[in-house]
XYZ file of C-alpha atoms in Angstrom:
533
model
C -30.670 -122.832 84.530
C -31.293 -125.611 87.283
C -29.138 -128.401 87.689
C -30.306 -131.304 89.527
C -27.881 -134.323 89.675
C -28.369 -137.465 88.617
C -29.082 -140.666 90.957
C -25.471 -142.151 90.961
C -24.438 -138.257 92.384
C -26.925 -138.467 95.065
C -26.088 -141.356 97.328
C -23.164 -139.705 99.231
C -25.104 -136.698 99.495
C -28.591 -138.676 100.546
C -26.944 -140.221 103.435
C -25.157 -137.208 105.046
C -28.806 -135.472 104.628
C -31.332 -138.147 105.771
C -28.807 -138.735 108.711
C -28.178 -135.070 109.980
C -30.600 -132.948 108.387
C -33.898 -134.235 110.311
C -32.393 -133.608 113.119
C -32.506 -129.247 111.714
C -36.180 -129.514 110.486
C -38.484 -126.638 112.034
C -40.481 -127.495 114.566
C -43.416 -125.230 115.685
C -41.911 -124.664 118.988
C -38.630 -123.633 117.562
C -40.976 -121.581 115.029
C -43.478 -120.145 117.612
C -40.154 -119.208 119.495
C -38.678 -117.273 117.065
C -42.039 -115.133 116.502
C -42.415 -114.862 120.900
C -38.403 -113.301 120.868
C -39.705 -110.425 118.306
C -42.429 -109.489 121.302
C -39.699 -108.891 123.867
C -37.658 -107.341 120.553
C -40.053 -105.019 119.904
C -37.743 -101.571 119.957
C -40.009 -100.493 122.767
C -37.168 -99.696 125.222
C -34.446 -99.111 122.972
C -35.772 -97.559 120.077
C -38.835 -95.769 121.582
C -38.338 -94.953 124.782
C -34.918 -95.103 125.733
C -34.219 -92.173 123.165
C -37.446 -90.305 124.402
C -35.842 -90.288 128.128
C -32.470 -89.278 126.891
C -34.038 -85.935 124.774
C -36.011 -85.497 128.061
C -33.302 -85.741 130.480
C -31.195 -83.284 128.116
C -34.055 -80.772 127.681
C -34.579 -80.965 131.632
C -30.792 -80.572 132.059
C -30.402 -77.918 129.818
C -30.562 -73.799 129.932
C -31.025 -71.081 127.941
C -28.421 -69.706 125.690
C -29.359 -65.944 126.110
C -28.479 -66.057 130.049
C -25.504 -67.670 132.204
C -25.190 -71.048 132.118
C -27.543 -73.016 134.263
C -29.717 -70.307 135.290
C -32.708 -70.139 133.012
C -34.474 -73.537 132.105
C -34.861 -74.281 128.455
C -37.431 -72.902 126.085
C -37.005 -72.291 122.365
C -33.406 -72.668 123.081
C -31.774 -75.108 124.627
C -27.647 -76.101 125.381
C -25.565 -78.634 127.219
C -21.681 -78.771 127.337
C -20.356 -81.571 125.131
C -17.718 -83.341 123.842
C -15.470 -80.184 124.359
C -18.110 -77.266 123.472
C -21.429 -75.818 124.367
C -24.421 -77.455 121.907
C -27.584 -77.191 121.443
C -29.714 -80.083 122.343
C -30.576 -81.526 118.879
C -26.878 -81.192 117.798
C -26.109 -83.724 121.020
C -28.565 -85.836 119.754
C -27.342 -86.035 116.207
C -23.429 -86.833 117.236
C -24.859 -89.000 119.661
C -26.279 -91.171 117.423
C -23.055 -90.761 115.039
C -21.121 -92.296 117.633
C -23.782 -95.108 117.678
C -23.640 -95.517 114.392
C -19.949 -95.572 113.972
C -19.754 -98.179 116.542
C -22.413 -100.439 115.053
C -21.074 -100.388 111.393
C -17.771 -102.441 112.761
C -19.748 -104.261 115.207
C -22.409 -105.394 112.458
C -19.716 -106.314 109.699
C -17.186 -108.086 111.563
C -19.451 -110.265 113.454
C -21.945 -110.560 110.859
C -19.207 -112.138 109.199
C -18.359 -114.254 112.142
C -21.514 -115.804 112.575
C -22.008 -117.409 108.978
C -19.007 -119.894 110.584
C -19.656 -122.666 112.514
C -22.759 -123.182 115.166
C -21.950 -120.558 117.615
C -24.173 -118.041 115.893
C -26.904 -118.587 118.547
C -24.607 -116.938 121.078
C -24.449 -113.226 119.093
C -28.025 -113.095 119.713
C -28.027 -114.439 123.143
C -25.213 -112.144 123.965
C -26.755 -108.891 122.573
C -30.162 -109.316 123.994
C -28.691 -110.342 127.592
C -26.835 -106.691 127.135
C -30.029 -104.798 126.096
C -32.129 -106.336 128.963
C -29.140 -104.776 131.486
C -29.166 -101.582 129.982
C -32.932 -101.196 130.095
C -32.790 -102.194 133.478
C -29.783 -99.479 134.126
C -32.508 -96.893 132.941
C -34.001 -97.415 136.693
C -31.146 -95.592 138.255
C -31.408 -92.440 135.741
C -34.096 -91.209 136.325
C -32.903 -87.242 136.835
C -31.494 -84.275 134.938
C -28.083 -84.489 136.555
C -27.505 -87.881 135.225
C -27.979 -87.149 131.810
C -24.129 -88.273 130.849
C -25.249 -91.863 132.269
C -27.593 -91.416 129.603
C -25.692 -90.765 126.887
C -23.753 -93.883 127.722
C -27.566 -95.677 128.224
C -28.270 -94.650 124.908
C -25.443 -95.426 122.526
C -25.292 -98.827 124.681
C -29.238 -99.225 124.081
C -29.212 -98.516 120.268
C -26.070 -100.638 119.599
C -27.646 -104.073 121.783
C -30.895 -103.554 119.913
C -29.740 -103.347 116.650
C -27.065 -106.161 117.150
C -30.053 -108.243 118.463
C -32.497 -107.496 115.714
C -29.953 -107.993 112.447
C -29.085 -111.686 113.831
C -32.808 -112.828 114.970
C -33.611 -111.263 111.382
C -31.052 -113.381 109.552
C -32.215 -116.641 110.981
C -35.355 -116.745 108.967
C -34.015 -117.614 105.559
C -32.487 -121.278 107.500
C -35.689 -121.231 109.341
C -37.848 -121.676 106.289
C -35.458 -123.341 104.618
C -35.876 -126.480 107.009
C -39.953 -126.088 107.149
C -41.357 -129.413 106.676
C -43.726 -128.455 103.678
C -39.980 -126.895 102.320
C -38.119 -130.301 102.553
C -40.563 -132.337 101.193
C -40.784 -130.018 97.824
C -37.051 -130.124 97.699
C -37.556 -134.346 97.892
C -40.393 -134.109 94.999
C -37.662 -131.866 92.809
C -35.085 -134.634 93.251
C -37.537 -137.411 92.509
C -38.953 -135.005 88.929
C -42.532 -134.716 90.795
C -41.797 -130.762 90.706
C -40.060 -127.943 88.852
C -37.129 -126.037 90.458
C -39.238 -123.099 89.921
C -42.400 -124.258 91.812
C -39.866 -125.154 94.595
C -38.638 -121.368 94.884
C -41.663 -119.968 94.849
C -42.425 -122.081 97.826
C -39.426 -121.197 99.504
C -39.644 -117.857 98.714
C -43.432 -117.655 100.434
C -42.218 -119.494 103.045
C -39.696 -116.859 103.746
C -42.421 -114.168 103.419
C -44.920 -116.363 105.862
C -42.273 -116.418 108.698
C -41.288 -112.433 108.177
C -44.923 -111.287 107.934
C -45.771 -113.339 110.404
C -43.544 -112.486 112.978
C -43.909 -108.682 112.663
C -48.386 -109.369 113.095
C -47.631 -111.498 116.266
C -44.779 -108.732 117.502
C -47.665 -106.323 116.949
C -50.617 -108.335 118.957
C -47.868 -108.840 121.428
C -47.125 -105.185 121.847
C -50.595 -103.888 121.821
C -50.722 -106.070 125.234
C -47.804 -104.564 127.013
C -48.957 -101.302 125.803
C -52.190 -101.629 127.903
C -49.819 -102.739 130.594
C -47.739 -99.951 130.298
C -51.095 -97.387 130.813
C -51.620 -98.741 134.072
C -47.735 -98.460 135.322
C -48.584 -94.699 133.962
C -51.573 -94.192 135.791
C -50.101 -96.033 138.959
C -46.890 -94.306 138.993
C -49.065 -90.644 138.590
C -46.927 -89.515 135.344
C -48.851 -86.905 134.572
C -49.119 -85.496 137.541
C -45.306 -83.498 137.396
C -42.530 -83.408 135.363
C -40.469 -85.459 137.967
C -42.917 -88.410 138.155
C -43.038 -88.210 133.860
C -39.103 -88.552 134.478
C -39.523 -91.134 136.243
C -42.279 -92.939 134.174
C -40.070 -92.986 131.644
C -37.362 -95.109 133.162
C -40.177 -97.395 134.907
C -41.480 -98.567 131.001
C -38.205 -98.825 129.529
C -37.233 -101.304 132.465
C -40.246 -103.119 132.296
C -39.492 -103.565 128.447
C -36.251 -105.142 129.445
C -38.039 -107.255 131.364
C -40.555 -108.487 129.301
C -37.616 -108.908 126.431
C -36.224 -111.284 128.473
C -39.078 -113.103 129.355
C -40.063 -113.111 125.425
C -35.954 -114.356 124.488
C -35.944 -117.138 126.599
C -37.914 -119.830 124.226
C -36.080 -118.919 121.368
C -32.454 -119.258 123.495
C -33.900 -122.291 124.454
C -35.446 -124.254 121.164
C -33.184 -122.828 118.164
C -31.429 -125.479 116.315
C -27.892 -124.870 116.117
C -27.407 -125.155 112.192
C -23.993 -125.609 110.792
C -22.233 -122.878 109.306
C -19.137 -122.719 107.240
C -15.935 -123.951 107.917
C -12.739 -121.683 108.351
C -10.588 -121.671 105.506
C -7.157 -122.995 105.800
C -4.630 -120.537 107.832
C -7.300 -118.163 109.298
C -9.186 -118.239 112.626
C -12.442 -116.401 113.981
C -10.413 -113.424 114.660
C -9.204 -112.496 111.160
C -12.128 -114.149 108.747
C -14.386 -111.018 109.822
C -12.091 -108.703 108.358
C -11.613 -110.936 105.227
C -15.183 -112.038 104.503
C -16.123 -108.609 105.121
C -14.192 -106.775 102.045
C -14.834 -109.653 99.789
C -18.739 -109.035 100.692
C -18.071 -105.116 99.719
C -16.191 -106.471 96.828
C -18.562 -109.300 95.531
C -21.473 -106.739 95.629
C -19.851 -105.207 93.016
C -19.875 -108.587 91.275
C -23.693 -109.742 92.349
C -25.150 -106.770 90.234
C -28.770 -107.343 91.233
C -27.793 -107.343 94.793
C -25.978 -104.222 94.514
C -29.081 -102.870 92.764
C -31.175 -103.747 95.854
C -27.894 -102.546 97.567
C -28.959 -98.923 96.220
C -32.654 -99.325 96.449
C -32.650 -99.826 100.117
C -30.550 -96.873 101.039
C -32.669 -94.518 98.894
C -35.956 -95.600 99.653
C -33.962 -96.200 103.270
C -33.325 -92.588 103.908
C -36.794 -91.757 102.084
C -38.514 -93.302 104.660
C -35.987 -93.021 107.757
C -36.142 -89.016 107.232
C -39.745 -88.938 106.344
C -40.780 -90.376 109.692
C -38.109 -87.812 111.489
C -39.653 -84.313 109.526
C -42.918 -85.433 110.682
C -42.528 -86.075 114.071
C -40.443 -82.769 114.380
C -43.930 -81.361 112.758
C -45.798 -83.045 115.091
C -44.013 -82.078 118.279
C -44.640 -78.706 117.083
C -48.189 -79.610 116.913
C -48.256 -80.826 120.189
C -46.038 -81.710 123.104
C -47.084 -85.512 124.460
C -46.456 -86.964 127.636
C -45.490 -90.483 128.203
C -49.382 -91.492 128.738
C -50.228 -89.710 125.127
C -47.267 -91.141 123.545
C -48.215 -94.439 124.324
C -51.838 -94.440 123.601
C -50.596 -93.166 120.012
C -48.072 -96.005 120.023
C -51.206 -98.520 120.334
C -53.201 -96.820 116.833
C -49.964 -97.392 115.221
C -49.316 -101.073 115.961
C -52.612 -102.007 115.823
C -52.814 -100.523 112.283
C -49.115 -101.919 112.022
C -50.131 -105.605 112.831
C -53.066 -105.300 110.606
C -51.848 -103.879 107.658
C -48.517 -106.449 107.147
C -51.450 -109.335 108.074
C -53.820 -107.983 105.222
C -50.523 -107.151 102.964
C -49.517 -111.465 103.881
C -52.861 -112.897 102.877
C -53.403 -110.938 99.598
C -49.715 -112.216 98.926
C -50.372 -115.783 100.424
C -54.055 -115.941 98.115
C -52.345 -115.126 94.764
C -49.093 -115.910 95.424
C -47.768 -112.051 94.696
C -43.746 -112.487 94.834
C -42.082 -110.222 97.253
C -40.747 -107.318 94.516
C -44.449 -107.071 93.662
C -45.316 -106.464 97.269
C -42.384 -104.416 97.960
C -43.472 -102.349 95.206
C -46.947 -101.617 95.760
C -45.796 -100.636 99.541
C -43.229 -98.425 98.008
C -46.238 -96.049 96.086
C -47.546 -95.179 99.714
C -44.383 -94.740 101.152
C -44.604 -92.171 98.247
C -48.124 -91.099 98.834
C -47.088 -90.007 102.366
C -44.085 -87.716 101.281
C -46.898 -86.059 98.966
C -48.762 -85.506 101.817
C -46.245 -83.480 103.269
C -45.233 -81.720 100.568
C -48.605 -80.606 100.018
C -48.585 -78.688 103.331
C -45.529 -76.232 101.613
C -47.578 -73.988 100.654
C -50.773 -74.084 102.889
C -51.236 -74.789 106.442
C -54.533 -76.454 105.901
C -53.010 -79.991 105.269
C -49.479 -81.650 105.487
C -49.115 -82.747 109.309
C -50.009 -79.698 110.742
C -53.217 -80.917 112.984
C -53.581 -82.874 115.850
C -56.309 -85.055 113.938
C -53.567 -85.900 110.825
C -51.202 -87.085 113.511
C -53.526 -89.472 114.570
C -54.825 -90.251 110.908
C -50.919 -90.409 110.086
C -50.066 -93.256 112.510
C -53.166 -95.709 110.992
C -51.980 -94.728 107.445
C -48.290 -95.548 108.753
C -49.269 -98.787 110.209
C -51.755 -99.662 107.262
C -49.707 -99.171 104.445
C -46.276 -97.838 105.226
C -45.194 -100.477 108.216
C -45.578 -103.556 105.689
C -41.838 -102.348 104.485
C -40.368 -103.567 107.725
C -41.269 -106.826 106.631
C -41.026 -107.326 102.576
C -37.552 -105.489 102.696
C -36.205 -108.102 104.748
C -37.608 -110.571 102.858
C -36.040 -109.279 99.866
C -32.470 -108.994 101.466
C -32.574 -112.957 101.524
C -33.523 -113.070 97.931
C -30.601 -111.538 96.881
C -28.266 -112.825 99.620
C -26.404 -116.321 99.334
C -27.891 -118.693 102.028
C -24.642 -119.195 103.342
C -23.317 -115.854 104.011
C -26.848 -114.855 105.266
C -25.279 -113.114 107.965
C -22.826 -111.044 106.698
C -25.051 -109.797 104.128
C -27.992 -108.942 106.728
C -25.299 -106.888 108.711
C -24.147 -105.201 105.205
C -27.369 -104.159 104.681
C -28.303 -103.156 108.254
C -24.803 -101.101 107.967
C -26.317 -99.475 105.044
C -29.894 -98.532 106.643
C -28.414 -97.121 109.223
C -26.169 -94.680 106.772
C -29.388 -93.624 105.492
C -30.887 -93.052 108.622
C -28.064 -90.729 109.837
C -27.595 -89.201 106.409
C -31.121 -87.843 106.063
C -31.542 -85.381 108.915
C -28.448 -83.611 108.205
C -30.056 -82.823 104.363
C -33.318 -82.428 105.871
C -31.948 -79.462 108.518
C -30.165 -77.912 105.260
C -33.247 -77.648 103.218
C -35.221 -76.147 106.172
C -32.635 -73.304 106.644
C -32.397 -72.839 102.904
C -36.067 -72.264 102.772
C -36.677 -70.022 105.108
C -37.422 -72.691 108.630
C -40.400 -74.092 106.396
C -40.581 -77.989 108.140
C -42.109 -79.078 105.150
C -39.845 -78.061 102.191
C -37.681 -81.421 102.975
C -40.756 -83.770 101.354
C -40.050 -81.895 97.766
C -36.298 -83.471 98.156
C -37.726 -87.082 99.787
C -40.737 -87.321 96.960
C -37.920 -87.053 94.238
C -35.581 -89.380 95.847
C -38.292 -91.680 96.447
C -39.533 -91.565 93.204
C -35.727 -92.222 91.540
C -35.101 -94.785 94.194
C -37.733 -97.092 92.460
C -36.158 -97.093 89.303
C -33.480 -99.612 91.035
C -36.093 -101.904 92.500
C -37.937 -101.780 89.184
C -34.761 -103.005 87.761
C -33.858 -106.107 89.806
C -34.170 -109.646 88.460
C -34.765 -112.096 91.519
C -34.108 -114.920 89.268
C -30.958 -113.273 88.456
C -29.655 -112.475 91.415
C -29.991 -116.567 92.291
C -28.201 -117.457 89.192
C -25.432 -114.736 90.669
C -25.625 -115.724 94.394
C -25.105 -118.895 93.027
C -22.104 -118.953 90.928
C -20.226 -116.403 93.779
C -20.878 -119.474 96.354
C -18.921 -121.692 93.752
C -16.249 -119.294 93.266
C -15.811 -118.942 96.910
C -15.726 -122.332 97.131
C -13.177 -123.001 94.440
C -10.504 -120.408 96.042
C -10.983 -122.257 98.868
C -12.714 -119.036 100.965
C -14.539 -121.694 103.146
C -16.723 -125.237 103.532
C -19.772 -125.508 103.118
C -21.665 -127.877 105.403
C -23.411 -130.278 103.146
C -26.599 -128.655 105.157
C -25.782 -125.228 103.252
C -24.236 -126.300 99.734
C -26.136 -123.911 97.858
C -27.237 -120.532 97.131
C -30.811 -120.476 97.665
C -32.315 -123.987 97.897
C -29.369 -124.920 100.054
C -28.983 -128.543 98.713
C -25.868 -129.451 96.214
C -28.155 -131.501 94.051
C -30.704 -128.640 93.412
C -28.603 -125.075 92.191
C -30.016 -122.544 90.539
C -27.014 -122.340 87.882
């Protein structure tokens, strides 16, 4: 039920707004800045890269079990000393990224929760990119086997400062279109009874939609640039020539990533507004309301039912997708082995398919105003579709990722139809999520991606050994889980989940958890005078 109040309530309320909240309203440049940081945030040298040079420098480093250590390069088998015993390669990999993982989860929570408090919140982003362009630059000086414990420590550090850097540029959005223009007059023509509540959310919620799609089709024109870039520092720097210089090459992109990310961060470090927060509640300080707001979030999901039924959705269709992605590239390595020139040209199909598809998947939304479960559900039957294609190739070698020309027709299908999820499952995190604890909730729910992502190989690997090394028995396990994982999705009510988001802001309020800045009064709309319950 809305509640909108009535004239003699608004006054106060008028005043603080018309006073302070022009001065938050969205400009283009602080919009156009916040879609030019996700070029430079584009996972290119943390996510892509990075990891591809630290597998290379362990396979490099490595020797073969079968003979004393260090004598015979790797082949099939490969083994490094770590963390106290001799491992194979992949298993270094694995409790690598565990360690990353681990680290991130109390990183994410605690200053996730941090950052829904006062206007600081800027700084976590600043902070996180100004570490990930260092530690792309860092890549420069490993560059050869022997070094491959610098980059372990390159690695972790390189996952960690991406992901803190993409789950608080993410979280900004919701306050971004929240303050549109278009956004602020609707909320006026509510208050004056020249428009429903319910045409105002819809607005809102395709604003939110606009600035997520958006920036993920500019991130992907964007990328496709430095791609082409990148082919030249390949053929300049003669990576294909020997393993050493395709060492090398390696470290050369991921730097030049950095350096672009920096470059791309700049605008936005310069032009976001500084929105206020919450205040801190009586008798706590920054350093103990992260570990208090963050078991009341774990708590109040518990409470917010359709949030903790997204909750579940994501980390299903999470690991789904997450593991999907990792069988087939371990089918596809088997397929072929690709250099850093043949990586990257593949890398260009899939974001050009990438920025296309989540454009197309926008304007279909944008033309008959399709709300973002619909969307997210339609992408969720190809997401699907592909783990049928995989599972098809159980039983025949004919089909199921097991030819050069369905690796290439895999990454258009990916970018087409699959990549759109990047975007609408964000966009559905800040439906669910009270506007202001938008940042502890974007860390819970990055916390709980990456659970899925690390969860998934380790069931995957089992499967394979229990079926005799067939690479493709895993899709029978990820068609059923994705198919079950829609049931929760099927079963969320949006408007529900405002009423809920809602009444948990008041009850925060009430027990005196925090202050809301008259900017951020509300659940959704973010105005006192128009609440959802």
């Amino acid at each position: 039920m809305s509640k909108v109040a009535s004239p003699l309530e608004k006054e106060p309320l008028e005043s603080v707004e018309d006073e302070e909240g022009s001065k938050y309203t969205t400009s283009r440049l602080e919009l156009w800045s916040y879609y030019v940081y996700y070029i430079g945030n584009n996972g290119l040298s943390g996510f892509n890269f990075g990891p591809s040079q630290f597998q290379n420098l362990l396979y490099l480093a490595g020797y073969d079990p079968k003979d004393p250590p260090f004598v015979t390069p790797c082949d099939d088998a490969c083994v490094l000393p770590y963390l106290g015993r001799v491992r194979d390669i992949n298993s270094i990999v694995l409790l690598t990224n565990g360690i990353s993982f681990a680290l991130q989860a109390v990183l994410l929570l605690f200053i996730g929760a941090w950052a829904d408090y006062g206007r600081w919140r800027p700084n976590i982003t600043i902070v996180f990119t100004v570490l990930a362009v260092a530690v792309s630059f860092a890549w420069l000086g490993v560059d050869d086997p022997s070094q491959w414990r610098a980059g372990v420590a390159l690695y972790i550090l390189g996952l960690i400062t991406y992901q803190g850097s993409l789950t608080f540029w993410t979280a900004a959005f919701p306050g971004l279109a929240r303050d549109l223009p278009e956004v602020k007059e609707s909320l006026e023509e509510v208050k004056d009874g020249r428009k429903t509540l319910l045409e105002h959310t819809t607005l809102t919620s395709l604003s939110r939609n606009r600035i997520s799609n958006m920036s993920f089709t500019i991130c992907s024109a964007g990328e496709i640039v430095i791609l082409a870039i990148m082919v030249g520092i390949l053929k300049g720097v003669k990576s294909d020539e020997s393993t050493e210089n395709n060492t090398k090459a390696f470290s050369v992109l991921i730097a030049f990533s950095g350096g672009v990310w920096l470059l791309c961060a700049l605008p936005w470090f310069l032009f976001e507004k500084r929105r206020p927060g919450l205040s801190l509640p009586p008798g706590t300080s920054l350093l103990t309301v992260g570990f208090k707001q963050t078991y009341v979030a774990f708590c109040e999901c518990m409470r917010l039912k359709q949030t903790f039924l997204y909750l579940i959705f994501y980390f299903l269709m999470g690991d789904v997708l997450n593991t999907t992605v990792t069988v087939i590239a371990t089918l596809q390595n088997s397929v072929v082995a690709y250099s850093t020139l043949q990586l990257t040209l593949l890398l260009i199909v899939g974001i050009v398919t990438q920025g296309l598809g989540i454009y197309l998947f926008w304007l279909v939304q944008k033309r008959f105003k399709i709300s973002t479960k619909a969307m997210l559900m339609f992408n969720v039957f190809w997401i699907i579709i592909l783990t049928v294609w995989g599972l098809i190739g159980v039983h025949t070698d004919k089909f199921g990722f097991k030819h050069v020309w369905e690796i290439w027709l895999y990454q258009a299908f990916y970018g087409l139809l699959v990549c759109p999820w990047y975007a609408y499952s964000q966009t559905m995190i800040s439906e669910v999520s009270p506007l202001p604890q938008m940042f502890l909730f974007f860390a819970l729910f990055s916390v709980v991606g990456k659970t899925s992502a690390f969860i998934g190989p380790f069931v995957s690997s089992a499967i394979i050994s229990a079926a005799n090394d067939n690479d493709n028995m895993p899709f029978a396990f990820l068609f059923g889980l994705g198919v079950f994982s829609t049931i929760f999705l099927w079963m969320l009510d949006v408007d529900k989940s405002h009423v809920e988001c809602e009444e948990f802001i008041r009850a925060e309020a009430e027990r005196k958890a925090f202050e809301a800045h008259p900017h951020m009064k509300s659940a959704y709309t973010g105005d006192a005078e128009t609440k959802l319950a």
